[in-house]
Amino acid sequence: MAIKKNGVDQQLIRDLANILTETDLTEIEIEQEELRIRVSRNGTVQTVQATAAMPGAMPVSPPALAATEAAADTPAPVPANTVNSPMVGTAYLAASPGARPFVEVGQTIREGQTVMIVEAMKTMNQIPSPQGGKVVEILVEDGQPVEYGEPLIVLE
Amino acid sequence: MAFRLSPGAERAGYRLAAFETLGSTNVEALERGKAGDPGRLWVVSRRQETGRGRRGRPWATESGNLAATLLVTGERDLAHTAMLGFVAGLSLAAALDAVLPQERPVRVAMDGADGASPTGKPARISLKWPNDVLLGGAKLAGILIETAGLAQGGYAAAVGIGVNVVSHPQDLPYPATDLSSLGLAHDAEDVFLALSDAWLDTVGDWDAPGGLARIRERWLARATGIGGEVAVQLPGEVVRGVFETIDEDCRFVVRQADGTRTRITAGDVHFGAVATKRDDEKETQ
């Protein structure tokens, strides 16, 4: 099952989405060899990705997998307040290793506050929150590679 | 002698804020950008007290060395902005070409960094991904860019360039050098003047339609380590293989032993002996 040569088994995702609906669960995550799929109903964490075997690195092949395929058959997702990565790069939760993180779960942040740094080519990009609110979830780990548009944190 | 901009840079609307001592030229430039400075502003200091490198590492700027940050503001996407590091590396390389003597023999430094090629001509300035500037294979300058989104939209980017003119830090895990230890007596002011001039030409490519391809070509022409063994330290992982090229987005492409190609956007690159260490040995940071 799982990986076709040039993509992801869409039937698998449909099956998971159906199970999600039937069981009224909010999220299912399966992991098998080099593939991890998480299907979620809240519209914030649908990710289909190759296993992060190499943080900071992206294998040239197979091609990057679409992050939204799982959304197709899930029930109408509730738009969530997320802060998304404006670029491909490596996400850091603090200014330097061991330093205090920019934001923590439960913290209320203001619009424009730096929530993370995404590095690409030794350019450290401070990522501002487009709105104020309480941080309910941090979706990436320190040093994790992120894709363009990937949700980084969830706000209430 | 005081820091000054090249006449061309002045004509192009660049401005200069020069200091004897500053905490960090990047911090100063970024704060000014956030406060509404329109950019094309060079912030230069003879000394930095809290200069920094990648991931919070300290970057010492002793008196006589050059710490210069250019504030760039605009509406470009961040991926395009990230290429400013390559623009900075190319600009500094061109500036050093302009100020260094072309036919003068130089002596070998104490740490083995050799300023002279076998022909007696000055060592070639080369670039190490993503944007270190090497002289005779040793690190002469480092570049760090920091960006911040602006409340009114767009971004401010602080393009920080630190050059070892009269001294370089000891006890580094990689070879480093400075201009004076190679007998290349120069002032930070000379280097800055040439840098402010060279920037104009390189950033013109960056700004032009399709110019990133030209930046990539120019960078590859001066790149060090292509075709050689490499180890790239990523957070929690080391990728080993051969440095093939940089791709159209200037990502570092490594071909591993099993043929897999990996593109890297961020990491510490080690060439040569360090790259071929066994996995169970301690990795040099």
GROMACS .gro file of C-alpha atoms in nm:
model
  441
    1MET     CA    1   0.000   0.000   0.000
    2ALA     CA    2   0.090   0.361   0.040
    3ILE     CA    3   0.343   0.498  -0.201
    4LYS     CA    4   0.297   0.492  -0.573
    5LYS     CA    5   0.593   0.587  -0.778
    6ASN     CA    6   0.495   0.947  -0.827
    7GLY     CA    7   0.277   1.027  -0.537
    8VAL     CA    8   0.057   0.912  -0.261
    9ASP     CA    9  -0.214   0.652  -0.270
   10GLN     CA   10  -0.517   0.876  -0.284
   11GLN     CA   11  -0.749   0.584  -0.215
   12LEU     CA   12  -0.572   0.534   0.116
   13ILE     CA   13  -0.639   0.893   0.209
   14ARG     CA   14  -1.005   0.861   0.105
   15ASP     CA   15  -1.036   0.548   0.317
   16LEU     CA   16  -0.885   0.726   0.615
   17ALA     CA   17  -1.112   1.024   0.563
   18ASN     CA   18  -1.415   0.794   0.552
   19ILE     CA   19  -1.307   0.624   0.872
   20LEU     CA   20  -1.265   0.966   1.027
   21THR     CA   21  -1.621   1.057   0.934
   22GLU     CA   22  -1.772   0.725   1.038
   23THR     CA   23  -1.604   0.717   1.376
   24ASP     CA   24  -1.640   1.088   1.444
   25LEU     CA   25  -1.275   1.107   1.534
   26THR     CA   26  -1.094   1.435   1.477
   27GLU     CA   27  -0.763   1.298   1.367
   28ILE     CA   28  -0.599   0.979   1.242
   29GLU     CA   29  -0.228   0.938   1.196
   30ILE     CA   30  -0.057   0.635   1.048
   31GLU     CA   31   0.310   0.581   0.992
   32GLN     CA   32   0.459   0.313   0.776
   33GLU     CA   33   0.816   0.295   0.657
   34GLU     CA   34   0.888   0.622   0.481
   35LEU     CA   35   0.541   0.761   0.480
   36ARG     CA   36   0.343   0.933   0.749
   37ILE     CA   37  -0.011   1.046   0.689
   38ARG     CA   38  -0.219   1.248   0.926
   39VAL     CA   39  -0.580   1.318   0.839
   40SER     CA   40  -0.757   1.570   1.054
   41ARG     CA   41  -1.099   1.732   1.059
   42ASN     CA   42  -1.007   2.071   1.198
   43GLY     CA   43  -0.840   2.191   0.881
   44THR     CA   44  -0.510   2.279   1.040
   45VAL     CA   45  -0.290   1.975   1.033
   46GLN     CA   46  -0.361   1.784   0.715
   47THR     CA   47  -0.015   1.679   0.622
   48VAL     CA   48   0.116   1.414   0.394
   49GLN     CA   49   0.488   1.399   0.403
   50ALA     CA   50   0.785   1.182   0.352
   51THR     CA   51   0.943   1.090   0.680
   52ALA     CA   52   1.175   1.360   0.801
   53ALA     CA   53   1.475   1.133   0.781
   54MET     CA   54   1.696   1.434   0.727
   55PRO     CA   55   1.587   1.745   0.907
   56GLY     CA   56   1.672   2.048   0.701
   57ALA     CA   57   1.696   1.848   0.386
   58MET     CA   58   1.451   1.767   0.113
   59PRO     CA   59   1.506   1.462  -0.103
   60VAL     CA   60   1.501   1.553  -0.468
   61SER     CA   61   1.301   1.247  -0.548
   62PRO     CA   62   1.033   1.147  -0.493
   63PRO     CA   63   0.897   1.494  -0.553
   64ALA     CA   64   0.762   1.686  -0.258
   65LEU     CA   65   0.417   1.558  -0.179
   66ALA     CA   66   0.123   1.790  -0.176
   67ALA     CA   67   0.027   1.887   0.173
   68THR     CA   68  -0.340   1.924   0.099
   69GLU     CA   69  -0.439   1.603  -0.072
   70ALA     CA   70  -0.587   1.468   0.245
   71ALA     CA   71  -0.834   1.752   0.259
   72ALA     CA   72  -1.035   1.633  -0.039
   73ASP     CA   73  -1.295   1.417   0.124
   74THR     CA   74  -1.287   1.533   0.480
   75PRO     CA   75  -1.594   1.715   0.610
   76ALA     CA   76  -1.591   2.088   0.556
   77PRO     CA   77  -1.292   2.200   0.758
   78VAL     CA   78  -1.333   2.480   1.006
   79PRO     CA   79  -1.081   2.747   0.913
   80ALA     CA   80  -0.835   2.774   1.195
   81ASN     CA   81  -0.613   3.061   1.291
   82THR     CA   82  -0.271   2.943   1.194
   83VAL     CA   83   0.057   3.114   1.133
   84ASN     CA   84   0.201   2.966   0.815
   85SER     CA   85   0.557   2.952   0.688
   86PRO     CA   86   0.613   3.208   0.412
   87MET     CA   87   0.894   2.999   0.264
   88VAL     CA   88   1.076   2.670   0.242
   89GLY     CA   89   1.339   2.641   0.511
   90THR     CA   90   1.428   2.521   0.858
   91ALA     CA   91   1.216   2.633   1.151
   92TYR     CA   92   1.363   2.735   1.484
   93LEU     CA   93   1.157   2.793   1.796
   94ALA     CA   94   1.423   3.005   1.968
   95ALA     CA   95   1.684   3.261   1.862
   96SER     CA   96   1.966   3.023   1.952
   97PRO     CA   97   1.995   2.667   2.081
   98GLY     CA   98   1.898   2.658   2.447
   99ALA     CA   99   1.745   3.005   2.444
  100ARG     CA  100   1.388   3.065   2.553
  101PRO     CA  101   1.138   2.991   2.276
  102PHE     CA  102   0.971   3.285   2.102
  103VAL     CA  103   0.626   3.159   2.201
  104GLU     CA  104   0.488   2.881   2.416
  105VAL     CA  105   0.153   2.704   2.427
  106GLY     CA  106  -0.092   2.896   2.642
  107GLN     CA  107   0.082   3.227   2.584
  108THR     CA  108  -0.115   3.519   2.446
  109ILE     CA  109   0.068   3.693   2.165
  110ARG     CA  110   0.012   4.021   1.988
  111GLU     CA  111  -0.015   4.087   1.617
  112GLY     CA  112   0.327   4.118   1.459
  113GLN     CA  113   0.505   3.933   1.737
  114THR     CA  114   0.783   3.703   1.619
  115VAL     CA  115   0.672   3.342   1.668
  116MET     CA  116   0.956   3.158   1.499
  117ILE     CA  117   1.260   3.190   1.275
  118VAL     CA  118   1.269   3.013   0.941
  119GLU     CA  119   1.619   2.985   0.796
  120ALA     CA  120   1.709   2.944   0.434
  121MET     CA  121   2.054   3.006   0.293
  122LYS     CA  122   2.176   3.157   0.620
  123THR     CA  123   1.897   3.408   0.605
  124MET     CA  124   1.717   3.409   0.937
  125ASN     CA  125   1.359   3.518   0.879
  126GLN     CA  126   1.162   3.634   1.179
  127ILE     CA  127   0.808   3.512   1.124
  128PRO     CA  128   0.548   3.754   1.261
  129SER     CA  129   0.202   3.649   1.371
  130PRO     CA  130  -0.057   3.804   1.138
  131GLN     CA  131  -0.291   3.843   1.435
  132GLY     CA  132  -0.302   3.840   1.811
  133GLY     CA  133  -0.435   3.550   2.015
  134LYS     CA  134  -0.360   3.263   2.244
  135VAL     CA  135  -0.123   2.991   2.122
  136VAL     CA  136  -0.301   2.656   2.141
  137GLU     CA  137  -0.055   2.439   1.949
  138ILE     CA  138   0.295   2.452   1.807
  139LEU     CA  139   0.300   2.225   1.504
  140VAL     CA  140   0.671   2.202   1.430
  141GLU     CA  141   0.978   2.101   1.624
  142ASP     CA  142   1.295   2.300   1.662
  143GLY     CA  143   1.514   2.245   1.359
  144GLN     CA  144   1.240   2.088   1.149
  145PRO     CA  145   1.225   2.150   0.774
  146VAL     CA  146   0.910   2.333   0.667
  147GLU     CA  147   0.742   2.382   0.334
  148TYR     CA  148   0.592   2.695   0.183
  149GLY     CA  149   0.256   2.762   0.347
  150GLU     CA  150   0.298   2.495   0.614
  151PRO     CA  151   0.114   2.582   0.935
  152LEU     CA  152   0.358   2.654   1.217
  153ILE     CA  153   0.139   2.741   1.511
  154VAL     CA  154  -0.234   2.740   1.586
  155LEU     CA  155  -0.400   3.034   1.756
  156GLU     CA  156  -0.726   3.018   1.945
  157MET     CA  157   4.032   5.796   0.792
  158ALA     CA  158   3.657   5.776   0.800
  159PHE     CA  159   3.421   5.530   0.642
  160ARG     CA  160   3.266   5.656   0.324
  161LEU     CA  161   3.053   5.532   0.038
  162SER     CA  162   3.175   5.507  -0.318
  163PRO     CA  163   3.061   5.796  -0.541
  164GLY     CA  164   2.848   5.547  -0.736
  165ALA     CA  165   2.673   5.430  -0.421
  166GLU     CA  166   2.601   5.791  -0.321
  167ARG     CA  167   2.459   5.864  -0.665
  168ALA     CA  168   2.238   5.556  -0.635
  169GLY     CA  169   2.087   5.696  -0.315
  170TYR     CA  170   2.272   5.487  -0.058
  171ARG     CA  171   2.334   5.640   0.286
  172LEU     CA  172   2.583   5.564   0.561
  173ALA     CA  173   2.559   5.549   0.939
  174ALA     CA  174   2.910   5.491   1.078
  175PHE     CA  175   2.998   5.408   1.440
  176GLU     CA  176   3.312   5.351   1.641
  177THR     CA  177   3.141   5.088   1.853
  178LEU     CA  178   2.802   4.926   1.823
  179GLY     CA  179   2.632   4.628   1.979
  180SER     CA  180   2.548   4.471   1.644
  181THR     CA  181   2.521   4.635   1.305
  182ASN     CA  182   2.247   4.388   1.210
  183VAL     CA  183   2.037   4.477   1.512
  184GLU     CA  184   2.084   4.848   1.449
  185ALA     CA  185   1.988   4.816   1.082
  186LEU     CA  186   1.686   4.597   1.151
  187GLU     CA  187   1.560   4.833   1.422
  188ARG     CA  188   1.593   5.126   1.185
  189GLY     CA  189   1.404   4.932   0.920
  190LYS     CA  190   1.123   4.854   1.160
  191ALA     CA  191   1.112   5.222   1.257
  192GLY     CA  192   1.046   5.317   0.896
  193ASP     CA  193   1.389   5.368   0.738
  194PRO     CA  194   1.340   5.319   0.362
  195GLY     CA  195   1.654   5.110   0.315
  196ARG     CA  196   1.970   5.157   0.106
  197LEU     CA  197   2.130   5.233   0.441
  198TRP     CA  198   2.473   5.099   0.533
  199VAL     CA  199   2.539   5.066   0.906
  200VAL     CA  200   2.912   5.031   0.967
  201SER     CA  201   3.114   4.994   1.285
  202ARG     CA  202   3.479   4.948   1.376
  203ARG     CA  203   3.386   4.728   1.668
  204GLN     CA  204   3.086   4.517   1.755
  205GLU     CA  205   3.021   4.416   2.112
  206THR     CA  206   2.743   4.166   2.054
  207GLY     CA  207   2.801   4.064   1.694
  208ARG     CA  208   2.656   3.726   1.608
  209GLY     CA  209   2.662   3.452   1.354
  210ARG     CA  210   2.429   3.173   1.260
  211ARG     CA  211   2.211   3.031   1.541
  212GLY     CA  212   2.327   3.280   1.800
  213ARG     CA  213   2.697   3.206   1.769
  214PRO     CA  214   2.912   3.502   1.863
  215TRP     CA  215   3.095   3.686   1.585
  216ALA     CA  216   3.379   3.891   1.723
  217THR     CA  217   3.459   4.219   1.552
  218GLU     CA  218   3.782   4.352   1.696
  219SER     CA  219   3.885   4.708   1.635
  220GLY     CA  220   4.019   4.744   1.283
  221ASN     CA  221   3.798   4.477   1.133
  222LEU     CA  222   3.488   4.558   0.934
  223ALA     CA  223   3.131   4.507   1.045
  224ALA     CA  224   2.890   4.636   0.784
  225THR     CA  225   2.519   4.579   0.744
  226LEU     CA  226   2.308   4.695   0.455
  227LEU     CA  227   1.941   4.754   0.524
  228VAL     CA  228   1.727   4.643   0.230
  229THR     CA  229   1.353   4.697   0.233
  230GLY     CA  230   1.100   4.586  -0.021
  231GLU     CA  231   0.811   4.370  -0.122
  232ARG     CA  232   1.001   4.075  -0.266
  233ASP     CA  233   0.905   3.731  -0.144
  234LEU     CA  234   1.131   3.585   0.119
  235ALA     CA  235   1.274   3.319  -0.111
  236HIS     CA  236   1.402   3.596  -0.338
  237THR     CA  237   1.526   3.787  -0.036
  238ALA     CA  238   1.723   3.485   0.083
  239MET     CA  239   1.937   3.523  -0.231
  240LEU     CA  240   2.077   3.848  -0.090
  241GLY     CA  241   2.333   3.633   0.091
  242PHE     CA  242   2.473   3.524  -0.245
  243VAL     CA  243   2.463   3.885  -0.364
  244ALA     CA  244   2.660   3.984  -0.055
  245GLY     CA  245   2.920   3.710  -0.102
  246LEU     CA  246   2.970   3.800  -0.468
  247SER     CA  247   2.990   4.170  -0.387
  248LEU     CA  248   3.252   4.121  -0.120
  249ALA     CA  249   3.455   3.894  -0.349
  250ALA     CA  250   3.447   4.161  -0.619
  251ALA     CA  251   3.540   4.429  -0.364
  252LEU     CA  252   3.839   4.225  -0.249
  253ASP     CA  253   3.945   4.172  -0.608
  254ALA     CA  254   3.946   4.550  -0.642
  255VAL     CA  255   4.149   4.629  -0.330
  256LEU     CA  256   4.393   4.339  -0.307
  257PRO     CA  257   4.722   4.364  -0.493
  258GLN     CA  258   4.721   4.166  -0.813
  259GLU     CA  259   5.083   4.058  -0.840
  260ARG     CA  260   5.229   4.087  -0.496
  261PRO     CA  261   5.367   3.780  -0.323
  262VAL     CA  262   5.230   3.724   0.024
  263ARG     CA  263   5.365   3.519   0.307
  264VAL     CA  264   5.206   3.216   0.462
  265ALA     CA  265   5.022   3.286   0.784
  266MET     CA  266   5.102   3.119   1.114
  267ASP     CA  267   4.796   2.899   1.093
  268GLY     CA  268   4.893   2.767   0.753
  269ALA     CA  269   4.646   2.969   0.553
  270ASP     CA  270   4.837   3.042   0.238
  271GLY     CA  271   4.778   3.373   0.073
  272ALA     CA  272   4.987   3.290  -0.230
  273SER     CA  273   4.913   3.043  -0.503
  274PRO     CA  274   5.201   2.830  -0.641
  275THR     CA  275   5.249   3.081  -0.918
  276GLY     CA  276   5.315   3.355  -0.666
  277LYS     CA  277   4.997   3.534  -0.759
  278PRO     CA  278   4.761   3.632  -0.482
  279ALA     CA  279   4.529   3.364  -0.355
  280ARG     CA  280   4.198   3.329  -0.519
  281ILE     CA  281   3.902   3.460  -0.329
  282SER     CA  282   3.641   3.186  -0.324
  283LEU     CA  283   3.290   3.140  -0.189
  284LYS     CA  284   3.165   2.866   0.037
  285TRP     CA  285   2.796   2.785   0.050
  286PRO     CA  286   2.592   2.960   0.139
  287ASN     CA  287   2.792   3.278   0.175
  288ASP     CA  288   3.127   3.256   0.348
  289VAL     CA  289   3.410   3.433   0.173
  290LEU     CA  290   3.743   3.247   0.174
  291LEU     CA  291   4.094   3.366   0.102
  292GLY     CA  292   4.336   3.086   0.024
  293GLY     CA  293   4.078   2.842   0.157
  294ALA     CA  294   4.047   3.004   0.501
  295LYS     CA  295   3.748   3.200   0.622
  296LEU     CA  296   3.800   3.570   0.575
  297ALA     CA  297   3.444   3.691   0.608
  298GLY     CA  298   3.104   3.579   0.721
  299ILE     CA  299   2.763   3.694   0.613
  300LEU     CA  300   2.438   3.669   0.804
  301ILE     CA  301   2.103   3.802   0.692
  302GLU     CA  302   1.813   3.867   0.921
  303THR     CA  303   1.470   3.971   0.804
  304ALA     CA  304   1.159   4.099   0.975
  305GLY     CA  305   0.814   4.166   0.838
  306LEU     CA  306   0.705   4.528   0.862
  307ALA     CA  307   0.375   4.647   1.007
  308GLN     CA  308   0.300   4.842   0.689
  309GLY     CA  309   0.372   4.535   0.473
  310GLY     CA  310   0.688   4.423   0.303
  311TYR     CA  311   1.001   4.341   0.494
  312ALA     CA  312   1.327   4.475   0.624
  313ALA     CA  313   1.639   4.267   0.560
  314ALA     CA  314   1.967   4.329   0.740
  315VAL     CA  315   2.251   4.200   0.523
  316GLY     CA  316   2.537   4.166   0.770
  317ILE     CA  317   2.894   4.131   0.644
  318GLY     CA  318   3.186   4.079   0.879
  319VAL     CA  319   3.540   4.094   0.737
  320ASN     CA  320   3.860   3.999   0.918
  321VAL     CA  321   4.086   4.285   0.815
  322VAL     CA  322   4.350   4.307   1.089
  323SER     CA  323   4.276   4.003   1.305
  324HIS     CA  324   4.079   3.681   1.313
  325PRO     CA  325   3.947   3.470   1.599
  326GLN     CA  326   4.159   3.179   1.720
  327ASP     CA  327   4.035   2.839   1.836
  328LEU     CA  328   3.781   2.800   1.559
  329PRO     CA  329   3.697   2.454   1.428
  330TYR     CA  330   3.782   2.568   1.076
  331PRO     CA  331   4.073   2.765   0.925
  332ALA     CA  332   4.031   3.139   0.941
  333THR     CA  333   4.246   3.424   0.824
  334ASP     CA  334   4.263   3.799   0.797
  335LEU     CA  335   4.408   4.036   0.541
  336SER     CA  336   4.695   4.167   0.752
  337SER     CA  337   4.826   3.826   0.861
  338LEU     CA  338   4.875   3.752   0.493
  339GLY     CA  339   5.069   4.071   0.448
  340LEU     CA  340   4.777   4.236   0.278
  341ALA     CA  341   4.772   4.563   0.471
  342HIS     CA  342   4.440   4.728   0.429
  343ASP     CA  343   4.200   4.939   0.623
  344ALA     CA  344   3.843   4.845   0.692
  345GLU     CA  345   3.760   5.176   0.525
  346ASP     CA  346   3.917   5.068   0.193
  347VAL     CA  347   3.732   4.741   0.200
  348PHE     CA  348   3.402   4.908   0.280
  349LEU     CA  349   3.440   5.169   0.006
  350ALA     CA  350   3.497   4.894  -0.250
  351LEU     CA  351   3.214   4.686  -0.107
  352SER     CA  352   2.964   4.971  -0.132
  353ASP     CA  353   3.062   5.005  -0.496
  354ALA     CA  354   3.064   4.635  -0.587
  355TRP     CA  355   2.721   4.587  -0.429
  356LEU     CA  356   2.562   4.809  -0.697
  357ASP     CA  357   2.658   4.580  -0.983
  358THR     CA  358   2.565   4.255  -0.810
  359VAL     CA  359   2.234   4.374  -0.670
  360GLY     CA  360   2.147   4.492  -1.021
  361ASP     CA  361   2.144   4.126  -1.125
  362TRP     CA  362   1.935   4.033  -0.822
  363ASP     CA  363   1.679   4.299  -0.911
  364ALA     CA  364   1.660   4.224  -1.282
  365PRO     CA  365   1.401   3.986  -1.430
  366GLY     CA  366   1.559   3.641  -1.440
  367GLY     CA  367   1.857   3.778  -1.254
  368LEU     CA  368   1.870   3.500  -0.997
  369ALA     CA  369   1.999   3.262  -1.265
  370ARG     CA  370   2.283   3.505  -1.328
  371ILE     CA  371   2.355   3.529  -0.954
  372ARG     CA  372   2.371   3.149  -0.942
  373GLU     CA  373   2.611   3.131  -1.239
  374ARG     CA  374   2.837   3.398  -1.095
  375TRP     CA  375   2.839   3.222  -0.758
  376LEU     CA  376   2.919   2.880  -0.907
  377ALA     CA  377   3.214   3.033  -1.095
  378ARG     CA  378   3.376   3.120  -0.760
  379ALA     CA  379   3.249   2.832  -0.551
  380THR     CA  380   3.479   2.615  -0.346
  381GLY     CA  381   3.439   2.240  -0.301
  382ILE     CA  382   3.230   2.147  -0.604
  383GLY     CA  383   3.282   1.779  -0.683
  384GLY     CA  384   3.446   1.719  -0.346
  385GLU     CA  385   3.352   1.524  -0.037
  386VAL     CA  386   3.125   1.711   0.195
  387ALA     CA  387   2.947   1.667   0.526
  388VAL     CA  388   2.660   1.896   0.608
  389GLN     CA  389   2.560   1.928   0.970
  390LEU     CA  390   2.184   1.962   1.002
  391PRO     CA  391   1.991   1.975   1.326
  392GLY     CA  392   2.042   1.624   1.462
  393GLU     CA  393   2.171   1.478   1.136
  394VAL     CA  394   2.475   1.479   0.910
  395VAL     CA  395   2.439   1.439   0.535
  396ARG     CA  396   2.754   1.308   0.366
  397GLY     CA  397   2.835   1.280   0.000
  398VAL     CA  398   2.965   1.481  -0.292
  399PHE     CA  399   2.884   1.850  -0.337
  400GLU     CA  400   2.733   1.847  -0.686
  401THR     CA  401   2.606   2.197  -0.743
  402ILE     CA  402   2.356   2.449  -0.618
  403ASP     CA  403   2.012   2.427  -0.772
  404GLU     CA  404   1.805   2.703  -0.930
  405ASP     CA  405   1.697   2.815  -0.583
  406CYS     CA  406   2.063   2.813  -0.471
  407ARG     CA  407   2.004   2.514  -0.244
  408PHE     CA  408   2.306   2.297  -0.172
  409VAL     CA  409   2.284   1.967  -0.364
  410VAL     CA  410   2.460   1.664  -0.215
  411ARG     CA  411   2.484   1.328  -0.396
  412GLN     CA  412   2.505   1.058  -0.135
  413ALA     CA  413   2.680   0.722  -0.173
  414ASP     CA  414   2.354   0.546  -0.263
  415GLY     CA  415   2.290   0.796  -0.543
  416THR     CA  416   2.025   0.992  -0.357
  417ARG     CA  417   2.041   1.364  -0.414
  418THR     CA  418   1.952   1.585  -0.122
  419ARG     CA  419   1.885   1.957  -0.142
  420ILE     CA  420   1.968   2.156   0.166
  421THR     CA  421   1.849   2.501   0.261
  422ALA     CA  422   2.027   2.536   0.594
  423GLY     CA  423   2.323   2.365   0.752
  424ASP     CA  424   2.694   2.386   0.831
  425VAL     CA  425   2.909   2.267   0.543
  426HIS     CA  426   3.239   2.087   0.606
  427PHE     CA  427   3.467   1.991   0.319
  428GLY     CA  428   3.765   1.759   0.294
  429ALA     CA  429   3.904   1.571   0.593
  430VAL     CA  430   3.623   1.675   0.821
  431ALA     CA  431   3.371   1.550   0.567
  432THR     CA  432   3.514   1.200   0.559
  433LYS     CA  433   3.514   1.137   0.933
  434ARG     CA  434   3.331   0.834   1.053
  435ASP     CA  435   2.980   0.878   1.185
  436ASP     CA  436   3.073   0.771   1.534
  437GLU     CA  437   3.324   1.049   1.574
  438LYS     CA  438   3.225   1.370   1.737
  439GLU     CA  439   3.103   1.624   1.490
  440THR     CA  440   3.277   1.957   1.490
  441GLN     CA  441   3.040   2.242   1.536
   0.00000   0.00000   0.00000
